[in-house]
CSV table of N, CA and C in Angstrom, one decimal:
chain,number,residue,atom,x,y,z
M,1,UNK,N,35.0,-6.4,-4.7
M,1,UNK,CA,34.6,-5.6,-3.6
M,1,UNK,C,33.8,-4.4,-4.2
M,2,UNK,N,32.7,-3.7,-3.9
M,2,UNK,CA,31.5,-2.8,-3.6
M,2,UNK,C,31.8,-1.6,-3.8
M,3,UNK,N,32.4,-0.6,-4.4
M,3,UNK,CA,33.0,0.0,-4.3
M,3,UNK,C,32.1,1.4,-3.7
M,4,UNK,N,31.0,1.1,-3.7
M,4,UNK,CA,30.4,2.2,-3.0
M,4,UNK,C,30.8,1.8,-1.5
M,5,UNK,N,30.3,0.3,-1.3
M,5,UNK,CA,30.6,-0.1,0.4
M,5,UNK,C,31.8,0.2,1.1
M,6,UNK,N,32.8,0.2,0.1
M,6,UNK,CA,34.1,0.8,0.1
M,6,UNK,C,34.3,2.0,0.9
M,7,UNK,N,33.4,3.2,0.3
M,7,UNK,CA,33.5,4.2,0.4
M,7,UNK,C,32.4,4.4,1.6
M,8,UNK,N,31.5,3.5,2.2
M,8,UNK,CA,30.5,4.0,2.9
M,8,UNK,C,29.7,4.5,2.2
M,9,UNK,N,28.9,4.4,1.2
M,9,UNK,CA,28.5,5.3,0.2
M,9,UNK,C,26.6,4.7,0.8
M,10,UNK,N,26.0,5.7,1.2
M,10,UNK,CA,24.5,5.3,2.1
M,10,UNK,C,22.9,5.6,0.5
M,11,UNK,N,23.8,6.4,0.0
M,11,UNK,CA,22.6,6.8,-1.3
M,11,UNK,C,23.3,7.3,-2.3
M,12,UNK,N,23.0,6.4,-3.5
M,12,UNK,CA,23.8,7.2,-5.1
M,12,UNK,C,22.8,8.5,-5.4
M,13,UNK,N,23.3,9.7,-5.7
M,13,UNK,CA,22.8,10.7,-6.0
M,13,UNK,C,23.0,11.0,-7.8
M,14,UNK,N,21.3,11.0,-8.2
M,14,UNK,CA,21.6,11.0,-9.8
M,14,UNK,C,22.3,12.1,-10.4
M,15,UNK,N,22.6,13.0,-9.7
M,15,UNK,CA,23.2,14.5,-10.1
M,15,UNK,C,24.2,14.0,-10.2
M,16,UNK,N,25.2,13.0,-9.8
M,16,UNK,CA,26.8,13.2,-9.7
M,16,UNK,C,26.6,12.4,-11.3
M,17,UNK,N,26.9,13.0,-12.4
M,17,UNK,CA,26.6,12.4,-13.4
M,17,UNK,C,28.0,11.2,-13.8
M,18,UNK,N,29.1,12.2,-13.3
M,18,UNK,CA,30.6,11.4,-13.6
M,18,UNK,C,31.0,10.3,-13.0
M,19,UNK,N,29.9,9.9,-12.0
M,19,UNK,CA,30.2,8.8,-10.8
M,19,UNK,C,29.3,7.6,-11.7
M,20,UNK,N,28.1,8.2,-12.0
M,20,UNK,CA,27.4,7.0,-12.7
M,20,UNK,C,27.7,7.1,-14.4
M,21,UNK,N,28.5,7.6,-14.6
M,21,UNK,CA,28.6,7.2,-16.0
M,21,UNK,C,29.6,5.8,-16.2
M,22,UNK,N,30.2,5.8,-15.3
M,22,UNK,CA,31.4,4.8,-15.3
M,22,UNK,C,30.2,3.3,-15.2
M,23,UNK,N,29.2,2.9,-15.3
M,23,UNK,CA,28.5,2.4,-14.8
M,23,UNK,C,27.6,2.4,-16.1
M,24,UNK,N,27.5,2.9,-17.6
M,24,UNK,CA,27.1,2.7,-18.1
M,24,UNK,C,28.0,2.2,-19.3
M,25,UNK,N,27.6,1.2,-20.2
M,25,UNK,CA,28.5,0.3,-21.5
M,25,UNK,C,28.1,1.5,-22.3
M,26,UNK,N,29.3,1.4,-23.5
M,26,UNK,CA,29.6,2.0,-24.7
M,26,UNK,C,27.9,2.4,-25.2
M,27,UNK,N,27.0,1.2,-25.5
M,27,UNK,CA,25.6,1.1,-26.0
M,27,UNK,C,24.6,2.1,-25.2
M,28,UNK,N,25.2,2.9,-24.1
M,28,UNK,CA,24.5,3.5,-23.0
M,28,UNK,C,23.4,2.1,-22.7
M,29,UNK,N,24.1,1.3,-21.9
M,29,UNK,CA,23.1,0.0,-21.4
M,29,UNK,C,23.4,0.2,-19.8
M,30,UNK,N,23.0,0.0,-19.2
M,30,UNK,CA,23.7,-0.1,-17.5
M,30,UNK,C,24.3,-1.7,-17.4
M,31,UNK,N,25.7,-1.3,-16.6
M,31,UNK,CA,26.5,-3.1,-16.6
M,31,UNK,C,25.5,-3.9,-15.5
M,32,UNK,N,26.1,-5.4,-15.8
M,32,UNK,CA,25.7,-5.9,-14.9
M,32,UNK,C,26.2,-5.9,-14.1
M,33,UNK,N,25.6,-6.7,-12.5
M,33,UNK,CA,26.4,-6.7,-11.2
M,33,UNK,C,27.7,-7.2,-11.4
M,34,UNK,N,27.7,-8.3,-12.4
M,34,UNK,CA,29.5,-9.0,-12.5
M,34,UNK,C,30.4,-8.0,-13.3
M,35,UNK,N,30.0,-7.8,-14.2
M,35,UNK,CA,30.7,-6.3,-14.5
M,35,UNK,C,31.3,-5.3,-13.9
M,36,UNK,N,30.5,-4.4,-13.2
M,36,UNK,CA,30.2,-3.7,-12.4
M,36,UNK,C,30.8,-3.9,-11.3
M,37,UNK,N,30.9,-5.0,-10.8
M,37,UNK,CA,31.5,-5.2,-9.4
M,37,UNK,C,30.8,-4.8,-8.3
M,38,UNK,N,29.8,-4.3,-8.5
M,38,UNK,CA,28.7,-3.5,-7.1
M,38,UNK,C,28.1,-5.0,-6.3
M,39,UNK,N,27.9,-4.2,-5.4
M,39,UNK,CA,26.9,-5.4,-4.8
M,39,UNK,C,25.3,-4.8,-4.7
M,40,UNK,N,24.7,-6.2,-5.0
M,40,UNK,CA,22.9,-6.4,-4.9
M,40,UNK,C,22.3,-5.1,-4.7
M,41,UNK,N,22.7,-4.5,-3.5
M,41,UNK,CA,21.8,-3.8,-2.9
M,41,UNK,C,22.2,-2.3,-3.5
M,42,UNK,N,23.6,-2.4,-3.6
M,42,UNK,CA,23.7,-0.7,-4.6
M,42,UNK,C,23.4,-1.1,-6.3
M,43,UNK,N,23.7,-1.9,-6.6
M,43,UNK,CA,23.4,-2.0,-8.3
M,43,UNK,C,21.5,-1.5,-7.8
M,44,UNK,N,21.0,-2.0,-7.4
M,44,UNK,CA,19.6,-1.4,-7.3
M,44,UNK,C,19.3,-0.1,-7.2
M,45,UNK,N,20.4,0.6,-6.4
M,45,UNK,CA,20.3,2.2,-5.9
M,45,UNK,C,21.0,3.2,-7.0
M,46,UNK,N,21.9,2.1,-8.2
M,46,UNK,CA,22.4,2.3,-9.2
M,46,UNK,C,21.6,2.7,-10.2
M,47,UNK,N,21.0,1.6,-10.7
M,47,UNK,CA,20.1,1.4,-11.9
M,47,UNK,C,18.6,2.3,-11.5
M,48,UNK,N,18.0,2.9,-10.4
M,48,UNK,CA,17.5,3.5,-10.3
M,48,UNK,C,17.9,5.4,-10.4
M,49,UNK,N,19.2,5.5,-10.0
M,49,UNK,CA,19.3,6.5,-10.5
M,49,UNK,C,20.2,7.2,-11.9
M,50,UNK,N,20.3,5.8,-12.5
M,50,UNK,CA,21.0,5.9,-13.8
M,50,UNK,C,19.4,6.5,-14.3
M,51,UNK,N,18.1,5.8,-14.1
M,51,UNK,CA,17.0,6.2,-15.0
M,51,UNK,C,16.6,7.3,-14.1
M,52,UNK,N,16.5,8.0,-13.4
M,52,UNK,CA,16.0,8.9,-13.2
M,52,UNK,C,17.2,10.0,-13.8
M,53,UNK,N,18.4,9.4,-13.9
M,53,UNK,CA,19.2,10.8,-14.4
M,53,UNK,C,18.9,10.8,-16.2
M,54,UNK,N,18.3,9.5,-16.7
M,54,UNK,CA,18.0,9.7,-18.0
M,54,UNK,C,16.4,10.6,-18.1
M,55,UNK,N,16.0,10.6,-17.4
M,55,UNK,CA,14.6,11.1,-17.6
M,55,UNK,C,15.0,12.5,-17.0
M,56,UNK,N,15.4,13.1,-16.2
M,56,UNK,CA,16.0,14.0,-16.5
M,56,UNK,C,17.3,14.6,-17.2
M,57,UNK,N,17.2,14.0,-19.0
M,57,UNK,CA,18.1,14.2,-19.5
M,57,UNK,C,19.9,14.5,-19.3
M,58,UNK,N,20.1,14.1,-18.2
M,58,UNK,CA,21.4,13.9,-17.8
M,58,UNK,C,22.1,13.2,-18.4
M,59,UNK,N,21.6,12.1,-18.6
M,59,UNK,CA,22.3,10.7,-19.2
M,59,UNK,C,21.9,10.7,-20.7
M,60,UNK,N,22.5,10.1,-21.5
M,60,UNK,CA,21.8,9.5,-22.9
M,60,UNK,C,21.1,8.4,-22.3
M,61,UNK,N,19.8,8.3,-23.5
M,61,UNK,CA,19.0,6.9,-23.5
M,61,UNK,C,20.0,5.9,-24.7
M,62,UNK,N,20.0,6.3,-25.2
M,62,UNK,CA,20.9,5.8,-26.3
M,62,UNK,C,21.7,6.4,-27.0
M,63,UNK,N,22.5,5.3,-28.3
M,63,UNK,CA,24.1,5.8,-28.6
M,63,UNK,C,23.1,7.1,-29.6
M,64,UNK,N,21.9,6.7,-30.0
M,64,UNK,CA,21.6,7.6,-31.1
M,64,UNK,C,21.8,9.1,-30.5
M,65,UNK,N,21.4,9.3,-29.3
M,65,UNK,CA,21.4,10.6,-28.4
M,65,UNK,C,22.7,10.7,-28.5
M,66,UNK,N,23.7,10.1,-28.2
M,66,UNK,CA,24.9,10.7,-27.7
M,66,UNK,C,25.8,11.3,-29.4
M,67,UNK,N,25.4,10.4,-30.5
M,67,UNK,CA,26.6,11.1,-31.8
M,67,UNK,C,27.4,9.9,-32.1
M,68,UNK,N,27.5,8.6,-31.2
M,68,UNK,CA,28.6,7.7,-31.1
M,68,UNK,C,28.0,6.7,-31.8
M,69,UNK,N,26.5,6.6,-32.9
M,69,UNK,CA,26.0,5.9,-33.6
M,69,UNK,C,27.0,4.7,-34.0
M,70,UNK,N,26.5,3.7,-34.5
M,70,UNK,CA,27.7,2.6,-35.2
M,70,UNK,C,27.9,2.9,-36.3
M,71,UNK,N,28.1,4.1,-37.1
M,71,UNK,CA,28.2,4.4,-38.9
M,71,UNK,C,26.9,4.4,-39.0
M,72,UNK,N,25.4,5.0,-38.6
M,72,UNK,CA,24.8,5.2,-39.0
M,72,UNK,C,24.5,6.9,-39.0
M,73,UNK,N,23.7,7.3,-40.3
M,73,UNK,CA,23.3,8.8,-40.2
M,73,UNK,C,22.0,9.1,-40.0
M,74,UNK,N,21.8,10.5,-39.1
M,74,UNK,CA,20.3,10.2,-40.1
M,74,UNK,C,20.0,11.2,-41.4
C-alpha cells in the first residue's frame, strides 16, 4: 500500500527533506517503485522532487558528497 495515498498526500514537497530521504538507497540512488512501495503516480511526484531537492542542494547527488565513500579518499 502507497503510503502517501495512505495519508491523502495530494503533492510531495522537496523541502520536507526527512520525508524523502527515506526514499533514497545507501548509494544516494532513488528506490524503485517495488522497493519503495509507492504507487506509479507518486513515485513520479517522488523522483521529481528528490531532483529538485538535489539541485537545490538539499539532498546529496552522491555517496562522494555525503563522507559515506566505500574506503575511498581523496
Amino acid at each position: 500500500v502507497c503510503s502517501f495515498c495512505v495519508d491523502h498526500v495530494k503533492h510531495i514537497d522537496y523541502k520536507d527533506v526527512q520525508a524523502i530521504r527515506r526514499y533514497i538507497s545507501d548509494q544516494c540512488k532513488i528506490e524503485s517503485r517495488r522497493k519503495s512501495g509507492v504507487c506509479a503516480k507518486h513515485q513520479r511526484g517522488l523522483a521529481s522532487a528528490i531532483k529538485r531537492a538535489r539541485y537545490l542542494a538539499l539532498l546529496p547527488l552522491s555517496t562522494a558528497h555525503t563522507g559515506r565513500s566505500m574506503g575511498f579518499r581523496r
